Short mmCIF file of C-alpha atoms in Angstrom, two decimals:
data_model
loop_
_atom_site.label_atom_id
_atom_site.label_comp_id
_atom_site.label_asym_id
_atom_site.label_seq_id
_atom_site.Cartn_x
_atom_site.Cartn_y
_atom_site.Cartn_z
CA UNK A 1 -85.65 84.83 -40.91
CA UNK A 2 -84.34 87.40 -42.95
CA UNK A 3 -83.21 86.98 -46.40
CA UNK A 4 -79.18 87.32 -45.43
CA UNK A 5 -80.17 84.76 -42.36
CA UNK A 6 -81.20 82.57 -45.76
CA UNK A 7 -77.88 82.67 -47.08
CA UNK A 8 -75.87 82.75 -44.11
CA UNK A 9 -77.95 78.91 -43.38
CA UNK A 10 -77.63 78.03 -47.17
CA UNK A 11 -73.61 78.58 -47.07
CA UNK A 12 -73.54 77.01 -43.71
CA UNK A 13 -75.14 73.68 -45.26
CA UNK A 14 -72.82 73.40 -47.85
CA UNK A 15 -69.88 73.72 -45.91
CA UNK A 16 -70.84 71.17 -43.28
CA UNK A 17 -71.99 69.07 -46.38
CA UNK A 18 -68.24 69.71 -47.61
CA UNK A 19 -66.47 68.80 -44.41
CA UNK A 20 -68.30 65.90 -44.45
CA UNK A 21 -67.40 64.51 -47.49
CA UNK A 22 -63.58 64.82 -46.94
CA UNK A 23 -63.96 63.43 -43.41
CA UNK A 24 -63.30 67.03 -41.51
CA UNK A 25 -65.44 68.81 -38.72
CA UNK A 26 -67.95 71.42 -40.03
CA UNK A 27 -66.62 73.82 -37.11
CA UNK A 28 -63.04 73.39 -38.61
CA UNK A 29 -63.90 75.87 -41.19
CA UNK A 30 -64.52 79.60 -40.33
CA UNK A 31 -67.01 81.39 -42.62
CA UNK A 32 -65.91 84.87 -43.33
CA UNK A 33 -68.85 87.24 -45.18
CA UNK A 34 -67.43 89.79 -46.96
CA UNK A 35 -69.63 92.88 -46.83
CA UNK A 36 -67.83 94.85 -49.69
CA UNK A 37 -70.36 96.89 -51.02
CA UNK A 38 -73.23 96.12 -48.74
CA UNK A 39 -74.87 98.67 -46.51
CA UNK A 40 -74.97 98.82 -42.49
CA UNK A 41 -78.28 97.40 -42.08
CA UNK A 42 -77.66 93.78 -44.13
CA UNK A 43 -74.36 93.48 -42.09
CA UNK A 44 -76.47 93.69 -39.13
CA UNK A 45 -78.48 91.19 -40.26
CA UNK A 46 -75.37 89.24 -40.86
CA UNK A 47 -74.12 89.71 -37.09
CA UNK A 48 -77.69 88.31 -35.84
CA UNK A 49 -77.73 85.43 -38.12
CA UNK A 50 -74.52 84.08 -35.85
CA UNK A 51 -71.81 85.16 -38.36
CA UNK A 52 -68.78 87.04 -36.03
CA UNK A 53 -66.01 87.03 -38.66
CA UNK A 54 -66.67 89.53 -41.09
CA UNK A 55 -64.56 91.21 -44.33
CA UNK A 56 -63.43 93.68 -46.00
CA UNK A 57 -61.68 93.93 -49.74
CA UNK A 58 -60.92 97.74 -48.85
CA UNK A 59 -59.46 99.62 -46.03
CA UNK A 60 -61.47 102.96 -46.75
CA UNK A 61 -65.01 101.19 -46.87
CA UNK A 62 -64.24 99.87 -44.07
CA UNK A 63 -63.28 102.17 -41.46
CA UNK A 64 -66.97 103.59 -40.67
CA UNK A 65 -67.96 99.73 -40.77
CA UNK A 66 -65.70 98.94 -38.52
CA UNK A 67 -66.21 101.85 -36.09
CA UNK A 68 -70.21 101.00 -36.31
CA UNK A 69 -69.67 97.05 -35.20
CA UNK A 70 -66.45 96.49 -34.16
CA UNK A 71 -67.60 94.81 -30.72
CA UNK A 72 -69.83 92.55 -32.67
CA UNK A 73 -67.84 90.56 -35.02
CA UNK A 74 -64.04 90.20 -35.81
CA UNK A 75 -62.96 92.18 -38.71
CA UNK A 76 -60.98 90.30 -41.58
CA UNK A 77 -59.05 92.55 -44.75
CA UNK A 78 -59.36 90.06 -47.60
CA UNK A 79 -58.30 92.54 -50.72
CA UNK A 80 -54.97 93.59 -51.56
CA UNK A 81 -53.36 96.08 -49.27
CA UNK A 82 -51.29 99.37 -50.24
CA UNK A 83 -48.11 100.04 -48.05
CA UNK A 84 -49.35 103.65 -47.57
CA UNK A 85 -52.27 101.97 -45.66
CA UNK A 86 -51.20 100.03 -43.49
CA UNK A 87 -51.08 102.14 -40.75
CA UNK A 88 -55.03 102.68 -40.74
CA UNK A 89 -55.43 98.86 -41.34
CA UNK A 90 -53.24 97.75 -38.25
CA UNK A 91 -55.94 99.66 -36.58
CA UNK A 92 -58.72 98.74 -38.35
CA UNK A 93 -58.21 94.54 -38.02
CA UNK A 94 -57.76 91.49 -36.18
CA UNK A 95 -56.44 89.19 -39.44
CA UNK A 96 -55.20 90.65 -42.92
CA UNK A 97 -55.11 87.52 -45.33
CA UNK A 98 -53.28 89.73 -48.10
CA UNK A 99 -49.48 90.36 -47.15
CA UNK A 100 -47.36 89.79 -49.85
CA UNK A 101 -44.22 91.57 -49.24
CA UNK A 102 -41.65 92.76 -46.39
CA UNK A 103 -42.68 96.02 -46.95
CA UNK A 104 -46.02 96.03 -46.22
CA UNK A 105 -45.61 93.33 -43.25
CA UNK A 106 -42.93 95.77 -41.67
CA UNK A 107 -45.51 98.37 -41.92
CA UNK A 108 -48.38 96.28 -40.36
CA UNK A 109 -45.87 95.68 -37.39
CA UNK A 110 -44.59 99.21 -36.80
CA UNK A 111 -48.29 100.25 -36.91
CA UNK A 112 -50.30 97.55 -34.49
CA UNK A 113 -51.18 98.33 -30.91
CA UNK A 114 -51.97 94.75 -30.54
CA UNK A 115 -49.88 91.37 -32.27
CA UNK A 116 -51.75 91.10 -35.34
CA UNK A 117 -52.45 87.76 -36.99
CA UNK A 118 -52.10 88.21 -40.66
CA UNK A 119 -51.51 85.30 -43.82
CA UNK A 120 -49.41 85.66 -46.72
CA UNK A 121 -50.99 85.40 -49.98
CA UNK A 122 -49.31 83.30 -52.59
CA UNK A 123 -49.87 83.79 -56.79
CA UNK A 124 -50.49 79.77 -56.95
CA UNK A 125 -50.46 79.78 -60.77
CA UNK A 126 -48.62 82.67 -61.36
CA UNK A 127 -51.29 84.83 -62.86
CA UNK A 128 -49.71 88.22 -63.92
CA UNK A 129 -52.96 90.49 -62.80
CA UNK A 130 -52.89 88.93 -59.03
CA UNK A 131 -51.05 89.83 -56.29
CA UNK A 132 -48.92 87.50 -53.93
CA UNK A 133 -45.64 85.89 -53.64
CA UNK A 134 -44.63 83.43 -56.07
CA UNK A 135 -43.93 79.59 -54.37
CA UNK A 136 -40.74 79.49 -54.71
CA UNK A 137 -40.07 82.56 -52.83
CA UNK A 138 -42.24 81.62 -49.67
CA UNK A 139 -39.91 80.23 -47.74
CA UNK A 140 -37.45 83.34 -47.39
CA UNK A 141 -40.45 85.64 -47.33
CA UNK A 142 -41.71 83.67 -44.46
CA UNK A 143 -38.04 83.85 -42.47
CA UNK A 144 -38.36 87.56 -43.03
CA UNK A 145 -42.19 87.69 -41.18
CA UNK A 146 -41.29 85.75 -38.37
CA UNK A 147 -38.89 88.61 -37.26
CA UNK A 148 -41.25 91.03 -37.15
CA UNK A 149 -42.30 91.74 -33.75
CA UNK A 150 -46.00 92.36 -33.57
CA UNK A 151 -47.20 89.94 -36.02
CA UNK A 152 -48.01 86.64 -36.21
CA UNK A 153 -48.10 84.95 -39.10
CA UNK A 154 -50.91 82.17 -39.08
CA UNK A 155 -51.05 80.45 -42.28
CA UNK A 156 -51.29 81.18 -46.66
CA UNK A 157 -54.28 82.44 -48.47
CA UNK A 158 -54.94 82.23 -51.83
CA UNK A 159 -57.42 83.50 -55.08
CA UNK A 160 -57.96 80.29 -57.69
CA UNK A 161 -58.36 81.58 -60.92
CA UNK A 162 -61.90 82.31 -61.86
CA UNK A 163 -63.44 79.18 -64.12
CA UNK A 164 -67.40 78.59 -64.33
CA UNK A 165 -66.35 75.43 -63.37
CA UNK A 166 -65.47 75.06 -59.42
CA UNK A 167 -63.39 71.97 -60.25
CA UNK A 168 -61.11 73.70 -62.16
CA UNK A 169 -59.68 75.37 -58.68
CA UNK A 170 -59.32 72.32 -56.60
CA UNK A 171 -55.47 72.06 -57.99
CA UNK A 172 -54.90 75.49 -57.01
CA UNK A 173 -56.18 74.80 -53.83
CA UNK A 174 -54.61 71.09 -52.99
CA UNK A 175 -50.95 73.02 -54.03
CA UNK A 176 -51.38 75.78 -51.50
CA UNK A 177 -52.24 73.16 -48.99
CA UNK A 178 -49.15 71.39 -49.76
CA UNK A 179 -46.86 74.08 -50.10
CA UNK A 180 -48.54 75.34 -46.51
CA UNK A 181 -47.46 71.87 -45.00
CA UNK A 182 -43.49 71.83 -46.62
CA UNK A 183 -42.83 75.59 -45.74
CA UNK A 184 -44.09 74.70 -42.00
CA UNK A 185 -41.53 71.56 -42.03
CA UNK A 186 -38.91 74.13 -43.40
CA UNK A 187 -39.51 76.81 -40.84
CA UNK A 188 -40.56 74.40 -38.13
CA UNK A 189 -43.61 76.48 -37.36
CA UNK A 190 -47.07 75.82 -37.18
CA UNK A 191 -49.15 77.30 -40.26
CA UNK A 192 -52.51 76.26 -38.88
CA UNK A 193 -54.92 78.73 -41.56
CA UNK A 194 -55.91 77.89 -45.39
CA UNK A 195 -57.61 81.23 -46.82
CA UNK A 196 -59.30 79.52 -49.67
CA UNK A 197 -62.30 79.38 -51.46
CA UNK A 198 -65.00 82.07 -52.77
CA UNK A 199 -68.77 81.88 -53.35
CA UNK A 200 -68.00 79.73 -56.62
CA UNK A 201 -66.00 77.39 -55.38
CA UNK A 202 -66.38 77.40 -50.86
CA UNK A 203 -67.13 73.57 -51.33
CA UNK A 204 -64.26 72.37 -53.20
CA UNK A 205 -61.86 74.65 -50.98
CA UNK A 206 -63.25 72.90 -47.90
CA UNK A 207 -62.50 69.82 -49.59
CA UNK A 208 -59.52 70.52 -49.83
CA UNK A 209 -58.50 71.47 -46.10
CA UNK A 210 -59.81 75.21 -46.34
CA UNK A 211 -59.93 76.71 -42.45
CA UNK A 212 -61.33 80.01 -43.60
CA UNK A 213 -63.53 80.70 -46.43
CA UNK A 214 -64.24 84.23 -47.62
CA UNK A 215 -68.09 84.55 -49.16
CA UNK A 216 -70.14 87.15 -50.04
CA UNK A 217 -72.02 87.08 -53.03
CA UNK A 218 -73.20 83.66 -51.78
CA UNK A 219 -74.58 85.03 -48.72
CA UNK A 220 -76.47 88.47 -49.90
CA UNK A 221 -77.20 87.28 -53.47
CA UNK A 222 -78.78 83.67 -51.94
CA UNK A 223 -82.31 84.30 -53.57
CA UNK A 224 -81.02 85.13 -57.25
CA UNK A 225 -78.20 81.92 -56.88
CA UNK A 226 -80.66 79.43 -55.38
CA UNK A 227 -84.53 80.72 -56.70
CA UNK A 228 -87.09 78.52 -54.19
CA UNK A 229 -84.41 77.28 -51.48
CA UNK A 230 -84.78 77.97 -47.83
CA UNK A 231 -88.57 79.09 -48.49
#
């Protein structure tokens, strides 16, 4: 096996360990690498290790990507994205987790030649550097999505606040699970995706009803995070 096969088992473990504890299914929970920074030949690796959903935090590194394995795995956009590209993204990916505004979602729509699922991401805790909609403006920015004719809009994603501690973002996570379930009650409309959860804290946002988690350093950093594992 090689080293990214490793991490790619190692993540895998904990997540089925993780599903397990709250009483969910391990194959409930969609493991999305995110190859920002990492080279053609480790994403390969990736690909043959079983992983087909794959991510990007940034639309220009990952056109050539893309272009390079686009049969083999489905491509995710996980970082914020600019109005001014959302033309190349519409092209570029099968789920953006990152709309937060009309703008930007009208863009996506004008610009994809198939629908395009896509999540809106929601400032939990109101951090002032982060991007997303606030909670109490969900609802209406929801109504406004569901218009839009070429998306559809599958569920909320969210970035916990970063903590050594991975307990600290298990509120952050348990409140976008419940404001996922009352905005679906409000729209009548099923909301069936969680984007939660990061290399620090994957376990606790599986815990907490996470559907997709988005890992990387986890994955391609295994041997420096878990020295003597999976030897």
């Amino acid at each position: 096996m090689t080293e990214v096969a490793d991490g790619v088992a190692w993540v895998r473990s904990r997540i089925a360990a993780a599903a397990a504890r709250a009483g969910r299914r391990e194959e409930d929970v969609t493991l999305v690498a995110v190859t920002k920074g990492i080279e053609l030949a480790r994403i390969r690796d990736l690909v043959a290790a079983g992983v087909t959903d794959v991510a990007e935090s940034r639309v220009q590194e990952a056109a050539p990507k893309v272009a390079a394995l686009r049969a083999a795995a489905r491509w995710h956009l996980v970082g914020h994205l600019q109005r001014n590209k959302a033309g190349l993204a519409a092209g570029l990916f099968s789920v953006i987790h990152s709309v937060d505004s009309v703008r930007t979602a009208e863009a996506l729509s004008r610009h994809a030649p198939e629908p395009l699922d896509v999540l809106l991401q929601v400032n939990v805790v109101r951090e002032p550097q982060k991007f997303g909609v606030a909670p109490d403006a969900l609802a209406a920015m929801l109504r406004g999505l569901a218009l839009l004719p070429r998306l559809r809009v599958i569920g909320l994603m969210a970035i916990a606040p970063l903590h050594p501690d991975p307990e600290h973002a298990r509120p952050v996570f348990r409140r976008l699970r419940s404001l996922r379930d009352e905005a679906a009650k409000v729209l009548g409309t099923a909301l069936p995706h969680l984007s939660m959860g990061m290399s620090d804290d994957f376990e606790v946002a599986v815990e907490e009803g996470a559907t997709l988690v988005r890992v990387g350093r986890a994955i391609f950093d295994f041997r420096t995070r878990n020295p003597g594992e999976m030897s």
